[in-house]
PDB file of C-alpha atoms in Angstrom:
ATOM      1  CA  UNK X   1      38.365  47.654 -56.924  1.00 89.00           C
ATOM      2  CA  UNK X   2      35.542  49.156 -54.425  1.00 94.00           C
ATOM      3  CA  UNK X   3      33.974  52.342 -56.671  1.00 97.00           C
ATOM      4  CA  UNK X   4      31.537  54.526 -54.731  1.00 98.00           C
ATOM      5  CA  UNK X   5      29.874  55.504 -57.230  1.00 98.00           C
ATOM      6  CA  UNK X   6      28.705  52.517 -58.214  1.00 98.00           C
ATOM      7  CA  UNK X   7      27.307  51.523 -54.282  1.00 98.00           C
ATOM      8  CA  UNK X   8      25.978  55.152 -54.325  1.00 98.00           C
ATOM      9  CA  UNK X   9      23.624  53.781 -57.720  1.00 98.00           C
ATOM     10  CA  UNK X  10      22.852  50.655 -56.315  1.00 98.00           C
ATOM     11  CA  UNK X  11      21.330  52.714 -53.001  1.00 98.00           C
ATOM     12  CA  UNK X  12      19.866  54.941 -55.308  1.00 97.00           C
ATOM     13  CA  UNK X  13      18.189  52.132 -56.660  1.00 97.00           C
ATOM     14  CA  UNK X  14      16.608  51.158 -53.224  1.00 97.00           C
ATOM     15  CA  UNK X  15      15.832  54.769 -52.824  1.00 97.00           C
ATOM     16  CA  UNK X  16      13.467  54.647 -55.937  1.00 95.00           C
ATOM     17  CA  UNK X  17      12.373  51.273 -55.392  1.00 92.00           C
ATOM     18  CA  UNK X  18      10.921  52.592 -51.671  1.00 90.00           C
ATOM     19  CA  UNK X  19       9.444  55.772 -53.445  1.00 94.00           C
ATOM     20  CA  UNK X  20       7.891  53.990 -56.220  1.00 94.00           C
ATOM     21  CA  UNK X  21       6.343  51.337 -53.983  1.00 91.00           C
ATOM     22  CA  UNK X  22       7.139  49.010 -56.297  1.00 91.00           C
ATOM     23  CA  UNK X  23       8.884  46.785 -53.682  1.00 91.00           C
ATOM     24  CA  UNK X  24      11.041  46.724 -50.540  1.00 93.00           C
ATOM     25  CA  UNK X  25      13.976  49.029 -50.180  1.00 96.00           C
ATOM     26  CA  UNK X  26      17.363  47.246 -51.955  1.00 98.00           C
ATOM     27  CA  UNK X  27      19.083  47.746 -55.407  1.00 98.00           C
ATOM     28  CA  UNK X  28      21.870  46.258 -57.070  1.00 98.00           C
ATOM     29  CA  UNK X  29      24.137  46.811 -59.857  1.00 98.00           C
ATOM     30  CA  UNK X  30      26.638  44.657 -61.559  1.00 98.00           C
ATOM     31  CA  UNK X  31      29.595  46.088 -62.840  1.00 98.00           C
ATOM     32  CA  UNK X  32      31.949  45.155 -65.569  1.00 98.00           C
ATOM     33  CA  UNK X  33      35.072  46.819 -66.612  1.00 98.00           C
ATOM     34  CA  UNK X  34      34.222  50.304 -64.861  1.00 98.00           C
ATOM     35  CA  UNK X  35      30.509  49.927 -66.502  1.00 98.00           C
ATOM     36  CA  UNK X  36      27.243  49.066 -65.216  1.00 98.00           C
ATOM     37  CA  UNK X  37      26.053  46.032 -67.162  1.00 98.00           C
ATOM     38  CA  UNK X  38      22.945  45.256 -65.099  1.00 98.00           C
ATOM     39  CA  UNK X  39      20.500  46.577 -62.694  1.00 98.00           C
ATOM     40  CA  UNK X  40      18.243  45.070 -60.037  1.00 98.00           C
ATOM     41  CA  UNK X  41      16.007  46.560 -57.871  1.00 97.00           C
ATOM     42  CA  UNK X  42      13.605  44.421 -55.024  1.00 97.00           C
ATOM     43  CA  UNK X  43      10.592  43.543 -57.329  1.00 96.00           C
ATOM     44  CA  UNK X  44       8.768  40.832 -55.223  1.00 96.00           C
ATOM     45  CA  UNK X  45       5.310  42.588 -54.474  1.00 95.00           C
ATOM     46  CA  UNK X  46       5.081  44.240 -58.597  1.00 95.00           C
ATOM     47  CA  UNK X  47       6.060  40.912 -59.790  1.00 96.00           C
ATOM     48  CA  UNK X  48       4.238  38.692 -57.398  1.00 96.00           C
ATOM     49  CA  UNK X  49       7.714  36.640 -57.295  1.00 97.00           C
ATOM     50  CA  UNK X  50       9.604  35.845 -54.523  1.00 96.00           C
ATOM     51  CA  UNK X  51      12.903  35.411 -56.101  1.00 97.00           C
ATOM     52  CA  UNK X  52      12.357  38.682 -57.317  1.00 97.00           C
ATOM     53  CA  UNK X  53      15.135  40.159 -55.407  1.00 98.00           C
ATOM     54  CA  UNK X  54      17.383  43.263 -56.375  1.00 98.00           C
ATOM     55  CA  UNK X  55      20.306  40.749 -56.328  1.00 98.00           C
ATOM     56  CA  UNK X  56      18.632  38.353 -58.542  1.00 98.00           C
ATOM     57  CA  UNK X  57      16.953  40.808 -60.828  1.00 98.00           C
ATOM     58  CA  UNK X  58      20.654  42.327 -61.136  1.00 98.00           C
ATOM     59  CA  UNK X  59      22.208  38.847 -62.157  1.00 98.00           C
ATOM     60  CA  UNK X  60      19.549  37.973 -65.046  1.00 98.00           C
ATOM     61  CA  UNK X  61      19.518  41.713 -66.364  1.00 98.00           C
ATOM     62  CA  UNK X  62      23.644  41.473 -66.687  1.00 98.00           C
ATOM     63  CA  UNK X  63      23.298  37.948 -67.985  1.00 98.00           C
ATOM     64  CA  UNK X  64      20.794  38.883 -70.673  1.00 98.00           C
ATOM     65  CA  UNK X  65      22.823  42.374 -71.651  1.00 98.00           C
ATOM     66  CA  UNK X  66      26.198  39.696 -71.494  1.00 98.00           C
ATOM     67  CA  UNK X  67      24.335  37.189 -73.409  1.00 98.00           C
ATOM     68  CA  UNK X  68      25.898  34.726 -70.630  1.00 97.00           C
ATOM     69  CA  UNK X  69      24.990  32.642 -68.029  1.00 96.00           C
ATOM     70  CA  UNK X  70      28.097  33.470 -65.490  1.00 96.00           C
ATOM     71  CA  UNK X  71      29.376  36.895 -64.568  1.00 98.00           C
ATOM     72  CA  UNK X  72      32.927  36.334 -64.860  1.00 96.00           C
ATOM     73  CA  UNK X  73      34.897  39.546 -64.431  1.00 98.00           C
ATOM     74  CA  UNK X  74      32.083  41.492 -63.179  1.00 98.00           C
ATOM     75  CA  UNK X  75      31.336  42.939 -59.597  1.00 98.00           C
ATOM     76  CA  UNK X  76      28.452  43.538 -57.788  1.00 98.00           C
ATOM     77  CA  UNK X  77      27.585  46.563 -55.757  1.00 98.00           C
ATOM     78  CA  UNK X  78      24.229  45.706 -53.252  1.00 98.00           C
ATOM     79  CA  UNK X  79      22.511  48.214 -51.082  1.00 98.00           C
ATOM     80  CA  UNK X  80      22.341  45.545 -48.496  1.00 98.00           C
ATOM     81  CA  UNK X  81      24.351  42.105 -47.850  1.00 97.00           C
ATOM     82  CA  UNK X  82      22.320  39.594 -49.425  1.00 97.00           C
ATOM     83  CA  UNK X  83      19.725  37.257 -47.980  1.00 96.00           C
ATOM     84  CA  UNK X  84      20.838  33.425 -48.199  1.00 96.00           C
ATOM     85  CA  UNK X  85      19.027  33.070 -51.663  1.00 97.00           C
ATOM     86  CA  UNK X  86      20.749  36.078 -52.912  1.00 97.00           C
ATOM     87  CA  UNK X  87      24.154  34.575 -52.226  1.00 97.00           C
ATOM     88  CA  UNK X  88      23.733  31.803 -53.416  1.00 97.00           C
ATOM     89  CA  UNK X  89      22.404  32.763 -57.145  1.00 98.00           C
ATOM     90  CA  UNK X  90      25.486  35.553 -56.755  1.00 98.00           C
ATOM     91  CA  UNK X  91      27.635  32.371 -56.074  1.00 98.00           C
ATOM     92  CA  UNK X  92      26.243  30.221 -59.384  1.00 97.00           C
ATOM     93  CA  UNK X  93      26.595  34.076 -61.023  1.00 98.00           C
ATOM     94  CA  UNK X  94      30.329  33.412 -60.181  1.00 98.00           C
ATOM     95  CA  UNK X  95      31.458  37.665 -60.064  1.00 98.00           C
ATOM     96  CA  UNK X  96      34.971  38.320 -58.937  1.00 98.00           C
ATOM     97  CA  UNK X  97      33.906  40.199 -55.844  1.00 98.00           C
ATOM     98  CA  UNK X  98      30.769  41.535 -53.844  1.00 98.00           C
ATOM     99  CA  UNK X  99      30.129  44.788 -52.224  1.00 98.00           C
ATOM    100  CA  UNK X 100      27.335  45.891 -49.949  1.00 98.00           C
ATOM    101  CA  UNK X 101      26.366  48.532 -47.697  1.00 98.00           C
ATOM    102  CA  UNK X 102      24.029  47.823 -45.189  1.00 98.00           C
ATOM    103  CA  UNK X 103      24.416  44.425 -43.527  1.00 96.00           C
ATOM    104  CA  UNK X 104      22.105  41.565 -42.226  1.00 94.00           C
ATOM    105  CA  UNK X 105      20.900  43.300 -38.650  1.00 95.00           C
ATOM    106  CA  UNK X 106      20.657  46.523 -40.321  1.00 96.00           C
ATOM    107  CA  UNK X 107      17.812  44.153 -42.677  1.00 96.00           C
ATOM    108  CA  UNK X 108      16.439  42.510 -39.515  1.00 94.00           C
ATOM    109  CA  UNK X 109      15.948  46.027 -38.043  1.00 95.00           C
ATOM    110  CA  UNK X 110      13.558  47.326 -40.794  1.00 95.00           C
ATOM    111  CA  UNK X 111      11.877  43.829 -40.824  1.00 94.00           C
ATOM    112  CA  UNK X 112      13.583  41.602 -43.130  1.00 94.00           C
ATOM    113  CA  UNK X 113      14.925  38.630 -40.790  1.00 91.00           C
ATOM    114  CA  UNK X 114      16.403  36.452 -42.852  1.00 92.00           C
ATOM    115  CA  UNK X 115      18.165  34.404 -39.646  1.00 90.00           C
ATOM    116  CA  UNK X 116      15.662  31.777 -39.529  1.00 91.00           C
ATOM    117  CA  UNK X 117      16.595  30.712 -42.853  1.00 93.00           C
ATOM    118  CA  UNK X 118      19.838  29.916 -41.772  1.00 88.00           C
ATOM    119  CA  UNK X 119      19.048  28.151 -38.371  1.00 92.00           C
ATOM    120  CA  UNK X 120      16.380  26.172 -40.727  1.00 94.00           C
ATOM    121  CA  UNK X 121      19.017  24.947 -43.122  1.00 91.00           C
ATOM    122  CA  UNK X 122      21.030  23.351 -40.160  1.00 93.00           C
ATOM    123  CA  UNK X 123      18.277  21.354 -39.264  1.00 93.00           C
ATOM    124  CA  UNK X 124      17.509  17.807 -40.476  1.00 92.00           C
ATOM    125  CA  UNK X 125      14.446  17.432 -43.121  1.00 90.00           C
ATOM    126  CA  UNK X 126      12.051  16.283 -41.097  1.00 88.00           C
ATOM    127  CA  UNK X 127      12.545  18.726 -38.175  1.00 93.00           C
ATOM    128  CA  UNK X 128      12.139  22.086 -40.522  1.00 93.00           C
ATOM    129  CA  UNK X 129       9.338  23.769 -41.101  1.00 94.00           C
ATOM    130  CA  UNK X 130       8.674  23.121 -44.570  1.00 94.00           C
ATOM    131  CA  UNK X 131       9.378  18.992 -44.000  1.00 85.00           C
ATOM    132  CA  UNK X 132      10.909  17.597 -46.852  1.00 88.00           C
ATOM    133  CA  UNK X 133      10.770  13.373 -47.813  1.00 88.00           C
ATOM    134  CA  UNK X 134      12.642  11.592 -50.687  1.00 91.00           C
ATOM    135  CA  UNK X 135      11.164   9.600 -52.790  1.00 95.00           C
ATOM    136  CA  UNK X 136      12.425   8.054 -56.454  1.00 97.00           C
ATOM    137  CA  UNK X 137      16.135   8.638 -55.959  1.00 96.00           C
ATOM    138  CA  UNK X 138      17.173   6.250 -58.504  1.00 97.00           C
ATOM    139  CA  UNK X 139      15.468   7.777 -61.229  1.00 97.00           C
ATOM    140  CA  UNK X 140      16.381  10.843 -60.768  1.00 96.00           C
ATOM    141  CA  UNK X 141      20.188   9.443 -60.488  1.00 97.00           C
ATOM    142  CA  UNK X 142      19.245   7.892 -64.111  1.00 95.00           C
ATOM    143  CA  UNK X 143      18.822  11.132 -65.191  1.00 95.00           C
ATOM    144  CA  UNK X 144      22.337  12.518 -63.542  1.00 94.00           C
ATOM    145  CA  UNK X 145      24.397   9.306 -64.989  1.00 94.00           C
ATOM    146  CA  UNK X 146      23.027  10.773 -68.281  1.00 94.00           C
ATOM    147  CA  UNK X 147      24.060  13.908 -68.005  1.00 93.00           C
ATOM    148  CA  UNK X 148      27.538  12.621 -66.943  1.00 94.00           C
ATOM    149  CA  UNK X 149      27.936  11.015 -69.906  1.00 92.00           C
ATOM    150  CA  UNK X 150      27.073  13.382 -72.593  1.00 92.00           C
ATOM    151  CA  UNK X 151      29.714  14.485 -75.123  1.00 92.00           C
ATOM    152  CA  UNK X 152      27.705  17.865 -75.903  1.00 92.00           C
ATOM    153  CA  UNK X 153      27.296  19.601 -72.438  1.00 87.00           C
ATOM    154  CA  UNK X 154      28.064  22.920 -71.116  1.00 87.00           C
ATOM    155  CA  UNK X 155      29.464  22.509 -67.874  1.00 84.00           C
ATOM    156  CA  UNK X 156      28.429  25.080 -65.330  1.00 81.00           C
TER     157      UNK X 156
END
């Protein structure tokens, strides 16, 4: 259930984030069971890491302090709806339910247009602009019918 208090952190987050200069303007907090149980705040220029997004720095801090590698039960309050990356790492996360506060065209406003990510994904390999070619499928399937057939694995 939607908490203000907890969006109101995760904007604080993005407020302190902006001051600090330590990266762009977004926070985000994960919640579970009324508590906050990780943080995140944009980190990609102090960390020289692109996937160092308040969404993503949220997921591995509640992982770590959960000493798990899926957010079952938990929420997650963002300052802004996340990019395509972010989604999809909140997906793997697997959380019960999302919030945000600003959305994708209040993000392309201030300069973070993350629409040509989406139009790229639709297109075939060869026609984006980072081309991609496959080579070595059939090893890499080796590796896959392995991993099939262990006894011992975690599925995630």
């Amino acid at each position: 259930m939607y908490k203000k208090e907890f969006m109101l952190e995760a904007i604080e987050m993005s407020k302190k984030c902006l001051a600090t200069g330590k990266g762009g303007p977004f926070g985000a907090v994960i919640v579970k069971d009324g508590e906050i149980v990780g943080r995140g705040s944009n980190m990609v220029t102090t960390n020289n890491d692109p996937t160092a997004h308040a969404e993503v720095v949220a997921i591995r801090d509640a992982c770590k302090n959960l000493n798990t590698f899926q957010l079952d039960g938990c929420e997650i309050y963002t300052s802004c709806e996340p990019c395509p990356m972010c989604l999809g790492a909140i997906y793997w996360a697997r959380p019960k339910k999302m919030y945000y506060a600003a959305n994708k065209y209040d993000a392309t406003d201030a300069g973070f247009d993350d629409s040509f990510i989406y139009k790229e994904i639709e297109l075939p390999y060869s026609e984006r602009k980072i081309p991609a070619e496959q080579y070595d499928q059939q090893e890499a399937v080796k590796v896959f019918d392995a991993w099939k057939n262990l006894s011992n694995k975690v599925d995630y």
